[in-house]
mmCIF file of C-alpha atoms and ligand atoms in Angstrom:
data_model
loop_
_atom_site.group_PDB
_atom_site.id
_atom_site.type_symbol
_atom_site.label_atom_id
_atom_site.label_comp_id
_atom_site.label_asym_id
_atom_site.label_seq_id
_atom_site.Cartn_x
_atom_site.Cartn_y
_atom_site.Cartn_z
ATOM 1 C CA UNK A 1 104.710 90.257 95.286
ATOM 2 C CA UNK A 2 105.172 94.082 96.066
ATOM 3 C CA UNK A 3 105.546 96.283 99.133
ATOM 4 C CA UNK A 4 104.412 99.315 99.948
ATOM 5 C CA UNK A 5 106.562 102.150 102.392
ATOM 6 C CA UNK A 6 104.793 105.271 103.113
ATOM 7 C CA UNK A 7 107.490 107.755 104.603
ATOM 8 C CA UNK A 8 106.043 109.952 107.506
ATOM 9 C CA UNK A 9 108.404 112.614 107.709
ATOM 10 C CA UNK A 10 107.663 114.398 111.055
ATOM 11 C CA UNK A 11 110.007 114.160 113.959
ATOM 12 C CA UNK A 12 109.792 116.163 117.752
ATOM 13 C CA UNK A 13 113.498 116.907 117.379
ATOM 14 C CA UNK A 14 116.577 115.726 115.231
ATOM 15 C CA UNK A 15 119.050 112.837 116.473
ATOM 16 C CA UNK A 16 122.257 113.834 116.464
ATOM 17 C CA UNK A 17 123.003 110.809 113.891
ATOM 18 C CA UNK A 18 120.447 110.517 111.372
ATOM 19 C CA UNK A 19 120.294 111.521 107.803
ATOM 20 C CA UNK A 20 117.012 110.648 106.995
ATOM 21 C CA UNK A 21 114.537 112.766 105.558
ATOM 22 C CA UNK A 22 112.372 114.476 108.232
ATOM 23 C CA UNK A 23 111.295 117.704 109.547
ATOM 24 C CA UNK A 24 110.521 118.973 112.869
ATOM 25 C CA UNK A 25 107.334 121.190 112.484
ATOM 26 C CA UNK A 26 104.654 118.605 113.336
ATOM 27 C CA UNK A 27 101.883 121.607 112.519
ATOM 28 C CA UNK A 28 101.213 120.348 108.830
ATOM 29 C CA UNK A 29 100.397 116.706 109.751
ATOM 30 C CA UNK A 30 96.833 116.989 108.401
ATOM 31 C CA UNK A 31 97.637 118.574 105.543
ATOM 32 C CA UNK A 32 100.417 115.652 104.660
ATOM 33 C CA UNK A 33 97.768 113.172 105.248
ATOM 34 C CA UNK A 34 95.827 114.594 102.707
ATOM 35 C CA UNK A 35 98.314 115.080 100.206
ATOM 36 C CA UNK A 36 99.408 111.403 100.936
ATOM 37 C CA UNK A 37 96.696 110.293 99.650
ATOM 38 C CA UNK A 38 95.961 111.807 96.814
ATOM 39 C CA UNK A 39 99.522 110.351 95.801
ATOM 40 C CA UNK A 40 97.846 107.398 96.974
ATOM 41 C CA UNK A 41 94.844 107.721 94.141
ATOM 42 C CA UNK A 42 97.200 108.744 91.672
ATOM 43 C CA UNK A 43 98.139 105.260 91.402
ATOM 44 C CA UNK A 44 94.830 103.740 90.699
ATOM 45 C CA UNK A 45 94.155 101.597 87.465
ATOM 46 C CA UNK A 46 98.066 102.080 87.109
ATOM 47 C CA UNK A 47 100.390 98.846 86.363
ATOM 48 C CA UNK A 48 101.540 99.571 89.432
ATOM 49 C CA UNK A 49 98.602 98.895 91.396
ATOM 50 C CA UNK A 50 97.805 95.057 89.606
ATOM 51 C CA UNK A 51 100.097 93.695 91.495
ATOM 52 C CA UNK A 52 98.897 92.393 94.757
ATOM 53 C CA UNK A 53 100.779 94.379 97.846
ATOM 54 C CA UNK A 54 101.546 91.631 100.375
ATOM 55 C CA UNK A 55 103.820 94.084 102.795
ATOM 56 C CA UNK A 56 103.013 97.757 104.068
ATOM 57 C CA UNK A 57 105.508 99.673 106.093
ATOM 58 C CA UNK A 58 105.450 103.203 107.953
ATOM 59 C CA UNK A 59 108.559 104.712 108.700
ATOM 60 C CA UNK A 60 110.190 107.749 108.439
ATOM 61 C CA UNK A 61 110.434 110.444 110.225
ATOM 62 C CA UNK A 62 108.111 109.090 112.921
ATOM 63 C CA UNK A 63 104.671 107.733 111.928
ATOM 64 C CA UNK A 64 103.745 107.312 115.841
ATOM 65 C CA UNK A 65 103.401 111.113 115.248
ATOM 66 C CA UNK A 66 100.002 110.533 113.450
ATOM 67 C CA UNK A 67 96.805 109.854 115.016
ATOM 68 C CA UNK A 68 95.325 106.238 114.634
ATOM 69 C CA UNK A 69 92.073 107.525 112.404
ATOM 70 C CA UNK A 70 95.359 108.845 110.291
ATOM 71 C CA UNK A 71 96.131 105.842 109.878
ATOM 72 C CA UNK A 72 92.969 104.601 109.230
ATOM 73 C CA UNK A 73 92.310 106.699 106.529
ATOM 74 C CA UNK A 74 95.855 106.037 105.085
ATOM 75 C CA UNK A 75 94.875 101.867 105.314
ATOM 76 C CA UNK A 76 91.559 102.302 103.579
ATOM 77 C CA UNK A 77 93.009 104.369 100.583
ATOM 78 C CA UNK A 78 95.785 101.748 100.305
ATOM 79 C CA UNK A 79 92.920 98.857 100.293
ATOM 80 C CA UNK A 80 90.441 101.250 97.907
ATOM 81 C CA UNK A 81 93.456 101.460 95.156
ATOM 82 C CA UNK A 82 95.713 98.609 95.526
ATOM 83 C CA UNK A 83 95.384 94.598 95.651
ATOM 84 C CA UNK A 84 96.194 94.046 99.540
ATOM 85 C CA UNK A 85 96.387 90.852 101.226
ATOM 86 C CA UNK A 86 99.190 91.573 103.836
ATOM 87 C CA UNK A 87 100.906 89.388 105.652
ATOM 88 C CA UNK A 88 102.712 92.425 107.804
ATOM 89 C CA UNK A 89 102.061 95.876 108.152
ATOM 90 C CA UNK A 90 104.759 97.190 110.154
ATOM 91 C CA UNK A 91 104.377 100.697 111.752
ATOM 92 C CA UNK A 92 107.762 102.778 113.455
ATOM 93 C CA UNK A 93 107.108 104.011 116.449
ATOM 94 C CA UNK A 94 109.184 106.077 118.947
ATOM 95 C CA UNK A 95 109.177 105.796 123.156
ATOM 96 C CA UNK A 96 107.778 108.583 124.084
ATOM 97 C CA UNK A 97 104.561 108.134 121.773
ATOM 98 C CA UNK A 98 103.486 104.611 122.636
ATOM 99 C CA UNK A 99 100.699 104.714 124.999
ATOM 100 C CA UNK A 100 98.449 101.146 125.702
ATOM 101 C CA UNK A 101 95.499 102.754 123.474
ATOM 102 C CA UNK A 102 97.823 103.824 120.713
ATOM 103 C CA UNK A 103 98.525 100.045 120.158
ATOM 104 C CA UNK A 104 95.454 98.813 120.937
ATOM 105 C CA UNK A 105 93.925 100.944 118.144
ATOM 106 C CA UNK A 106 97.323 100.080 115.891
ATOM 107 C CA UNK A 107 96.502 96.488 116.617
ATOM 108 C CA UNK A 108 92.826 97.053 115.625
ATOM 109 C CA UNK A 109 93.320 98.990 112.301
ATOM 110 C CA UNK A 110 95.343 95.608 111.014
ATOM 111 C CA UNK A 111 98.941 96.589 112.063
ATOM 112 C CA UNK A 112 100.063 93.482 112.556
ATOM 113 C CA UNK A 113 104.316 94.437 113.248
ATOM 114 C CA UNK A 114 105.644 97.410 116.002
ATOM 115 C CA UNK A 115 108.913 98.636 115.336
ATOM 116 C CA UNK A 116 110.439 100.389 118.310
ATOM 117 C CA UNK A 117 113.347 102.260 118.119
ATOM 118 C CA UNK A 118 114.881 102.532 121.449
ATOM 119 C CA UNK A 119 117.931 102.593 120.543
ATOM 120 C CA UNK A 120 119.431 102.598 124.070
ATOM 121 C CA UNK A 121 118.508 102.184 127.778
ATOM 122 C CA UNK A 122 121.627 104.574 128.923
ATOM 123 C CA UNK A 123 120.847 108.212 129.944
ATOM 124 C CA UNK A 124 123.845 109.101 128.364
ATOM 125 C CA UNK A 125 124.083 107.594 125.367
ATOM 126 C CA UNK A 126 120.347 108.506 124.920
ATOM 127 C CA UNK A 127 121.567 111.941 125.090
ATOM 128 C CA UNK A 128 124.150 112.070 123.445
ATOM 129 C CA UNK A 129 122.469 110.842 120.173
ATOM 130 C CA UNK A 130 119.924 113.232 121.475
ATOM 131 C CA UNK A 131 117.200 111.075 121.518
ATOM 132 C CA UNK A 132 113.794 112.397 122.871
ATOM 133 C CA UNK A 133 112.565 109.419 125.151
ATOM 134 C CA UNK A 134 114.073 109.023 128.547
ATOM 135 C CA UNK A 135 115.894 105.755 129.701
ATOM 136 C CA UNK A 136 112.460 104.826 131.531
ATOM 137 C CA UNK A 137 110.305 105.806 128.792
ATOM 138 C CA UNK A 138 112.394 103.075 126.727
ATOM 139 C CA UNK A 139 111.633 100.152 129.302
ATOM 140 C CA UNK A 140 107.996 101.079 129.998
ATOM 141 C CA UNK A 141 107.715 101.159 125.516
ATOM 142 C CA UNK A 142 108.394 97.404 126.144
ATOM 143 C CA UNK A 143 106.493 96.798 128.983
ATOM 144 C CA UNK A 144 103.860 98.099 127.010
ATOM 145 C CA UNK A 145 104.545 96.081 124.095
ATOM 146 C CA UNK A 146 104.579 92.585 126.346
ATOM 147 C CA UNK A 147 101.414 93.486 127.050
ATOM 148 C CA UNK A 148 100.227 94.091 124.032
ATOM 149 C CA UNK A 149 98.043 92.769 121.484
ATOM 150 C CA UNK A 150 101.267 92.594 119.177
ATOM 151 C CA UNK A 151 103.221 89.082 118.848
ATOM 152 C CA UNK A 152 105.283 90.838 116.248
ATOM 153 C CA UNK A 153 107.422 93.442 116.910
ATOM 154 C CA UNK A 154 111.404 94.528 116.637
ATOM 155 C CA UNK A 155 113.684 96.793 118.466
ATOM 156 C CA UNK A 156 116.442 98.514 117.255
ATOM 157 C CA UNK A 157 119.174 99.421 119.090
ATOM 158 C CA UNK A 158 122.489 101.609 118.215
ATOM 159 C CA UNK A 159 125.987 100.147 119.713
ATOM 160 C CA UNK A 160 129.842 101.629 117.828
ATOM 161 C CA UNK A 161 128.796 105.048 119.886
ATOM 162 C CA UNK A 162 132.145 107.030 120.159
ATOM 163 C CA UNK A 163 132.177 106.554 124.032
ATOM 164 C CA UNK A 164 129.864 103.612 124.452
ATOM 165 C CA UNK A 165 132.200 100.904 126.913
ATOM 166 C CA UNK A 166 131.364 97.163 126.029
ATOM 167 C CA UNK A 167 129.896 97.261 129.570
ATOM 168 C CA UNK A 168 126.801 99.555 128.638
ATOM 169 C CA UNK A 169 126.098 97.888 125.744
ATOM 170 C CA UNK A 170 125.897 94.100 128.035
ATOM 171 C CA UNK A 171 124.107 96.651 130.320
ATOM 172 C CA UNK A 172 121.623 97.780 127.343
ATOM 173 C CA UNK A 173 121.191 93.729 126.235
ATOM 174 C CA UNK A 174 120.271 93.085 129.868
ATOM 175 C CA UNK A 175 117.609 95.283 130.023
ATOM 176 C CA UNK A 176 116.267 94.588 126.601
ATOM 177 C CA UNK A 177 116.456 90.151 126.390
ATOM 178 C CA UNK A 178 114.014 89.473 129.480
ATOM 179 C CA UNK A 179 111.552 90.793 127.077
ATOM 180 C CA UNK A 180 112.050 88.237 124.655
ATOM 181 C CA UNK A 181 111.593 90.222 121.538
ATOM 182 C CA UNK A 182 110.769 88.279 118.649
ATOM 183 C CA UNK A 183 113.316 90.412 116.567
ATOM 184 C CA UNK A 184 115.804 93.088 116.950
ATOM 185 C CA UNK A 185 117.697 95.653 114.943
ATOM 186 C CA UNK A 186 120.860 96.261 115.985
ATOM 187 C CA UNK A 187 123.100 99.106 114.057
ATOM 188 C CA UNK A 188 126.415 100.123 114.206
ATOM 189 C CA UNK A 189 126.653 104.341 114.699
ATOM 190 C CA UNK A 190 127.076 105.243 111.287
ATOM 191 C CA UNK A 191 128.521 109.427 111.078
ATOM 192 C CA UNK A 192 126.792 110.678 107.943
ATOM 193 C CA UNK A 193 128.151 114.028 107.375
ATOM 194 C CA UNK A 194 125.127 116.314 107.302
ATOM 195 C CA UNK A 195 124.282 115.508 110.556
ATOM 196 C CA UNK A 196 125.498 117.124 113.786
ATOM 197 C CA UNK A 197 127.366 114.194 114.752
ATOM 198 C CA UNK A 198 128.837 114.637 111.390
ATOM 199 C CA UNK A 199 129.567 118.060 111.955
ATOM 200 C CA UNK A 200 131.088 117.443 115.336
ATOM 201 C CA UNK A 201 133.621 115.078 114.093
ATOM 202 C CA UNK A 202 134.773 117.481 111.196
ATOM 203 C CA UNK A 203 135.253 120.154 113.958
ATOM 204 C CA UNK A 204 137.451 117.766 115.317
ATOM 205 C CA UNK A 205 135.210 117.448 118.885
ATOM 206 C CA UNK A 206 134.169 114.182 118.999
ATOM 207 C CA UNK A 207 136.361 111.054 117.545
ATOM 208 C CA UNK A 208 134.265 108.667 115.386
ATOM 209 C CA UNK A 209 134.016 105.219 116.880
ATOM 210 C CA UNK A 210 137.092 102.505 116.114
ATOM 211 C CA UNK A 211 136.647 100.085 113.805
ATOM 212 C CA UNK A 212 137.974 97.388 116.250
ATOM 213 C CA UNK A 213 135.677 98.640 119.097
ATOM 214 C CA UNK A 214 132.694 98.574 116.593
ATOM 215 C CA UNK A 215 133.821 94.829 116.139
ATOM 216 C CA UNK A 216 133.858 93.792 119.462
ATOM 217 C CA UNK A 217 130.079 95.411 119.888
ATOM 218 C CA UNK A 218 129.260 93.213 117.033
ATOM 219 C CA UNK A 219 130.510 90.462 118.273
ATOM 220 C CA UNK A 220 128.935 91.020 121.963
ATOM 221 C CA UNK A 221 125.060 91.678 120.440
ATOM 222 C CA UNK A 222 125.685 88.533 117.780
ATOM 223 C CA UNK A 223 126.444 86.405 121.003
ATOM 224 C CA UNK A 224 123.929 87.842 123.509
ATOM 225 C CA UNK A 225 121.356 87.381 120.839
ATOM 226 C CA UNK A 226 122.069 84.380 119.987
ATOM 227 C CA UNK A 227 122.469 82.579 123.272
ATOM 228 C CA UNK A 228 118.593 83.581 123.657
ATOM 229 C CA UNK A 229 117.441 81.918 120.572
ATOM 230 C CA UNK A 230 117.562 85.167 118.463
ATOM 231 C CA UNK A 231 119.702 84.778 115.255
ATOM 232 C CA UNK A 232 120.811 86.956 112.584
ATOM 233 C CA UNK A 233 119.664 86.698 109.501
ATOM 234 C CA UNK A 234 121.220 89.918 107.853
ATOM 235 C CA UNK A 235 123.886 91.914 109.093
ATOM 236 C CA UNK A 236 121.805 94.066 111.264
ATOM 237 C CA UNK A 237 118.596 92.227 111.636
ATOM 238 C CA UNK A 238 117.576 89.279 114.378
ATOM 239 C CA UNK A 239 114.884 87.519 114.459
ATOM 240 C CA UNK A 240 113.558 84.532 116.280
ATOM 241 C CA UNK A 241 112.844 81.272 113.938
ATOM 242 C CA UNK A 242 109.958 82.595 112.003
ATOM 243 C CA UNK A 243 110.087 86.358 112.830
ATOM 244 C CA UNK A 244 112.209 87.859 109.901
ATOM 245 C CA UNK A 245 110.763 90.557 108.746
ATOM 246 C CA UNK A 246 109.465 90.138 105.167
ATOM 247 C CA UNK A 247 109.100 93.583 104.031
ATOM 248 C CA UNK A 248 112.935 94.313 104.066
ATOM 249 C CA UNK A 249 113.197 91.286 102.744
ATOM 250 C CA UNK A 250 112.029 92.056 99.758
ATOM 251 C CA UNK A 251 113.947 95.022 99.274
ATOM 252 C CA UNK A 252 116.965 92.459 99.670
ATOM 253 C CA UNK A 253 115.509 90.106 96.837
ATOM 254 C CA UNK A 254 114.632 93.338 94.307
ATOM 255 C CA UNK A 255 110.514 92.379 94.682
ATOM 256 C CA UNK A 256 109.096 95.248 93.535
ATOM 257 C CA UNK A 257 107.775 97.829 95.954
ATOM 258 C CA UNK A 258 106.550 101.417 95.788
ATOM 259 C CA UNK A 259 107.838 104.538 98.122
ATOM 260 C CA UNK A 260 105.263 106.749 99.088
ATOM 261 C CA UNK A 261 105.562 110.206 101.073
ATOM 262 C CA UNK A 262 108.796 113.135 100.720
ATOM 263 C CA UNK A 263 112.374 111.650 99.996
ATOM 264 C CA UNK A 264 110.405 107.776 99.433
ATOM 265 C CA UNK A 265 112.532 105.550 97.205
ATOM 266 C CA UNK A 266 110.433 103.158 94.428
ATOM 267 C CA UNK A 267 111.445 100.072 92.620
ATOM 268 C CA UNK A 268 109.890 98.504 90.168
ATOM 269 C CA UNK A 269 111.145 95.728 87.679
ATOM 270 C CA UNK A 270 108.616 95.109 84.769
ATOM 271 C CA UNK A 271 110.154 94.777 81.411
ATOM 272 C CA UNK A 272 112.926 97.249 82.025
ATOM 273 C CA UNK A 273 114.089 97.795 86.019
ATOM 274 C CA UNK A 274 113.682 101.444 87.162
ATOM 275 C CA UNK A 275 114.269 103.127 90.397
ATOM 276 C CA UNK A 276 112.870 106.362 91.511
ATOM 277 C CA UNK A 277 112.642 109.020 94.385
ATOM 278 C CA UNK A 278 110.209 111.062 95.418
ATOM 279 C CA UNK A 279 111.810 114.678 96.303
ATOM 280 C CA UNK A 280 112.969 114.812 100.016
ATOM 281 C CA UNK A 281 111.013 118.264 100.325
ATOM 282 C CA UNK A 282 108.178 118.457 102.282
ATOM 283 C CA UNK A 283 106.617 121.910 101.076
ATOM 284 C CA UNK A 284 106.889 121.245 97.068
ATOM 285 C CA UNK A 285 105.010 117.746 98.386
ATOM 286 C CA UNK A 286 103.005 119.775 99.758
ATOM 287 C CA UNK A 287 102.000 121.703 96.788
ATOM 288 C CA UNK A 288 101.649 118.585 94.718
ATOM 289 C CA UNK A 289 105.360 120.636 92.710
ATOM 290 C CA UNK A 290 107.596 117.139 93.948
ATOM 291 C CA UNK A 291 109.638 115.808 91.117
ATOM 292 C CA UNK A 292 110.342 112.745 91.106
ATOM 293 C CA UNK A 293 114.206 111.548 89.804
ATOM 294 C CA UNK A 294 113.898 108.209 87.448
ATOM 295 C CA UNK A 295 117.013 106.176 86.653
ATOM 296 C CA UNK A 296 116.718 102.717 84.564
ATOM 297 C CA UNK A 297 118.956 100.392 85.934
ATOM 298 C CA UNK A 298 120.797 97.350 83.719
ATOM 299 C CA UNK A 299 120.903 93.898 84.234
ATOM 300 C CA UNK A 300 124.508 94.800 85.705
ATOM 301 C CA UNK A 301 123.824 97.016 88.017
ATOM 302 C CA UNK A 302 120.801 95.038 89.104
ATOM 303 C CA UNK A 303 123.072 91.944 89.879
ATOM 304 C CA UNK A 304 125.659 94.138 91.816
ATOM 305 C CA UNK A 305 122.888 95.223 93.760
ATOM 306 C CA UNK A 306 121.850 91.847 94.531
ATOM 307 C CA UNK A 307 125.415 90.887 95.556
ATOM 308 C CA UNK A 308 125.680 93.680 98.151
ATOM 309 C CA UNK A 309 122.472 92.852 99.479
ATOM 310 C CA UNK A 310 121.791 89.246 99.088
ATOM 311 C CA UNK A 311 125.752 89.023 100.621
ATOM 312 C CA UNK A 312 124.366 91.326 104.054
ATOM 313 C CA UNK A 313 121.856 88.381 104.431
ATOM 314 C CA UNK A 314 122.474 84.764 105.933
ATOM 315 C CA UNK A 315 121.012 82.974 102.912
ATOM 316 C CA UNK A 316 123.522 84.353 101.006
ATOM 317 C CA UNK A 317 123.031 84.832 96.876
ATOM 318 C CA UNK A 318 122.835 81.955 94.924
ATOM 319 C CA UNK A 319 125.322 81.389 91.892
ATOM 320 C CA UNK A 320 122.438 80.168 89.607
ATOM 321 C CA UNK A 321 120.063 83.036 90.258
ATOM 322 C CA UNK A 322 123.143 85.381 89.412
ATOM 323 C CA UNK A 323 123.255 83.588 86.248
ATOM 324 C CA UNK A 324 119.835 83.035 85.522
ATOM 325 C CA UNK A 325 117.954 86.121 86.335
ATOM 326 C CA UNK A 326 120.872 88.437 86.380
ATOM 327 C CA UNK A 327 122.776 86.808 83.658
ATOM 328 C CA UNK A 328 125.989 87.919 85.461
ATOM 329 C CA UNK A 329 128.262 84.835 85.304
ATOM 330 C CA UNK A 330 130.974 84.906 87.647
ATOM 331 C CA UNK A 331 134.770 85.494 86.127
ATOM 332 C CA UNK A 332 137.517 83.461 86.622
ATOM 333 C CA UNK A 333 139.272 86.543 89.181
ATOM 334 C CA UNK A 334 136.026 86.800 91.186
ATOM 335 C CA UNK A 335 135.965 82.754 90.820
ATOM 336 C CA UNK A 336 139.691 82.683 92.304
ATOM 337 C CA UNK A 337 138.608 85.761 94.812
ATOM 338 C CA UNK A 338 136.509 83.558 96.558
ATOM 339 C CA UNK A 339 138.240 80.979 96.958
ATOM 340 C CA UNK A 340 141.250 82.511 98.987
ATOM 341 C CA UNK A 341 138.469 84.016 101.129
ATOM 342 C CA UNK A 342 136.976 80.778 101.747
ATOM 343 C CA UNK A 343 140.151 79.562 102.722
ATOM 344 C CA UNK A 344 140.022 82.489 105.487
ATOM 345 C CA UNK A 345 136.960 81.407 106.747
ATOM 346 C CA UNK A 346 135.788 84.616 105.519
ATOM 347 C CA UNK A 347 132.964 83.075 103.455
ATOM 348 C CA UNK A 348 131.589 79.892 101.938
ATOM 349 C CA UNK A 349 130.817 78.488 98.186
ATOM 350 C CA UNK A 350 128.515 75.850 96.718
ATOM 351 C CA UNK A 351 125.509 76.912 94.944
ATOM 352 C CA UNK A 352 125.599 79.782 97.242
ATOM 353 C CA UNK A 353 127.736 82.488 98.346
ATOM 354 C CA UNK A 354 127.378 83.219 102.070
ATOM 355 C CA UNK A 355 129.776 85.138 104.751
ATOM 356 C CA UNK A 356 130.423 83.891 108.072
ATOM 357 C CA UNK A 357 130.453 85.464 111.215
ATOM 358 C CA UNK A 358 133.898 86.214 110.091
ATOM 359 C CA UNK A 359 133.371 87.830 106.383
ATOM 360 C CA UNK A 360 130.116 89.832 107.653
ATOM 361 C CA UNK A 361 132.182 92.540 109.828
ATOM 362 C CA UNK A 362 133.834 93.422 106.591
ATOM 363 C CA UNK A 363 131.225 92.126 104.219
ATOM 364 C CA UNK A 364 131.259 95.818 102.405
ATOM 365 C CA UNK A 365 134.969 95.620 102.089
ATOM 366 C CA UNK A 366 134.466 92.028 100.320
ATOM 367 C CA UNK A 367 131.315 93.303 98.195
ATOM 368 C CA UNK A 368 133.339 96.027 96.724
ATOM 369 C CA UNK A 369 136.067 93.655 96.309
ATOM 370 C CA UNK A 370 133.944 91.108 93.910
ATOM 371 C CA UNK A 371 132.036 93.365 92.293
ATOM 372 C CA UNK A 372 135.542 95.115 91.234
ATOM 373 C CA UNK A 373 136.754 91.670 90.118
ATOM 374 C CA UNK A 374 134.248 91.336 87.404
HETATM 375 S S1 SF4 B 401 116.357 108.718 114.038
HETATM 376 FE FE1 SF4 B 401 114.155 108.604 113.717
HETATM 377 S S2 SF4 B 401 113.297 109.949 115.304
HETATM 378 FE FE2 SF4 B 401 115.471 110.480 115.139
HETATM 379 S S3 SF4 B 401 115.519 112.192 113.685
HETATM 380 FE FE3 SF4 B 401 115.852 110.302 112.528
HETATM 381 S S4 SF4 B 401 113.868 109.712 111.786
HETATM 382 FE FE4 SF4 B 401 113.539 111.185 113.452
#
């Protein structure tokens, strides 16, 4: 099975928290299309394209910037070059694009997954990340969704802001559950240092968030969530029974998947495991001049991987498939690791390795830990 992400890299303006690739001259849409996909057709009668692509996801940058016969055009290259039968097509989308025809015509091109990133319902907050939707732009987005010809769709919301009480968030889960969203994203602010939240803290103007306050904001979404049915099933992503989304899951389970589109990120395990990324520069993309950087990973590094993500996830990372597939067989330290942190309800062993409520707030802190111990 293999995914496909196509990264739209156009945004209206720049949050004040994000470090992903983007830029904020919309002008050259049409001309990205284009280019997109001729990287599209360079990919036909490739290995790459025998494999039959059963998840297709638009992010970025924000693909609600792109018309819908965009889209369409973007679709019917995909189906022209590639084996699809997908069983989600997931599409970002921002607030302040979403109109009822926009989704309509989403819904009718075959994108069967919305993923809205609110983010937050507070004026404040919403500013302060300098978001460009309003606070009522972010309810109607959901109104409209309800409405909608989507049953699928997620919602991703920040908490851990710097000045964010534990009040607005309970204020920003009451506005968001009587929606019933099938799944939801929740992230803790994370201060990348390019950024100009980054840049604020350097300067000393703005204190990044506690660790104990981003705690309690985990522990106040996990609850809220889960009191209305909606569970998590990583450590940022909730989904109602059935709703998980299976495209990230496959990133999770190394399936192999190709990035398309400025700064995109490929995998691809055949008879060796390799991992590229296309450059995150718009105008040599433009030109067709992007290079792309290719790194072969080993078996090692491959089953680390796995630990730090299979470990995020509720199912946890089973002790066979480390051995079998990754042939990483656990020492005796890592062995005797996980046992004290079992004892401290941190995590649990059998044929699996899974964190609890407990282990998950510092699941990176016990990652590093075992893959250390090897
Ligand atoms: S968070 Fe999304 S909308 Fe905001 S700058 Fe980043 S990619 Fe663009």
């Amino acid at each position: 099975m293999s995914g496909i992400y196509l990264h739209i890299p156009f945004c209206k303006q720049a949050c004040s928290y994000c470090d992903f690739y983007f830029v904020t001259r919309t002008s050259e849409r049409e001309h990205f299309v284009q280019q997109l996909l001729k990287e599209i057709y360079s990919y036909a009668d490739t290995q790459n394209a025998e494999e039959t692509v059963k998840t297709i996801y638009f992010g970025g940058g924000t693909p609600s910037l792109l018309e819908p016969r965009q889209v369409e055009k973007i679709l019917e290259a995909l189906e022209q070059i590639f084996q699809v039968d997908s069983r989600e097509i997931t599409f970002e989308m921002n607030p302040d694009d979403v109109t009822e025809p926009f989704l309509a015509d989403l819904r009718n091109l075959g994108v069967s997954r919305a993923s809205m990133g609110v983010q937050s319902f507070d004026p404040e907050l919403l500013k302060f990340m300098h978001r460009a939707h309003s606070s009522e732009e972010a309810l109607h987005c959901l109104e409209l969704l309800s409405n909608s010809p989507f049953e699928s769709y997620t919602v991703d919301l920040i908490y851990g802001n710097p000045n964010q009480s534990n009040e607005q968030l309970e204020t920003d889960l009451n506005k968001l559950l009587p929606f019933n969203p099938p799944h939801v994203s929740a992230y803790s602010l994370t201060i990348e240092p390019r950024t100009r939240l980054g840049k604020q803290v350097e300067l000393g103007r703005i204190a990044p968030p506690e660790d104990d306050k981003v705690a309690t904001h985990f522990d106040i979404v996990n609850k809220r969530l889960s009191e209305h049915g909606i569970k998590r099933y990583e450590v940022s992503n909730y989904s109602r029974p059935g709703c998980e989304a299976h495209h990230n899951s496959s990133y999770w389970e190394h399936e192999n998947y190709l990035g398309l589109g400025p700064g995109a990120h490929s995998f691809w395990w055949g008879e060796k495991a390799y991992r590229w990324k296309n450059e995150a520069d718009l105008r040599s993309y433009l030109r067709d001049e992007d290079s792309k950087e290719k790194e072969q990973l080993s078996l090692q590094q491959l089953a680390e991987e796995r630990l730090m993500m299979g470990l995020r996830t509720r199912l946890g990372v089973g002790v066979k498939e480390l051995e079998k597939k990754y042939d990483y067989i656990l020492t005796d330290r890592q062995q005797q690791y996980l046992v004290k942190r079992q004892q401290e309800g941190k995590l649990k062993v059998d044929n699996r390795i899974k964190l609890t409520d407990k282990g998950i707030k510092i699941a990176d802190a016990i990652i590093l830990d075992l893959v250390t111990l090897y």
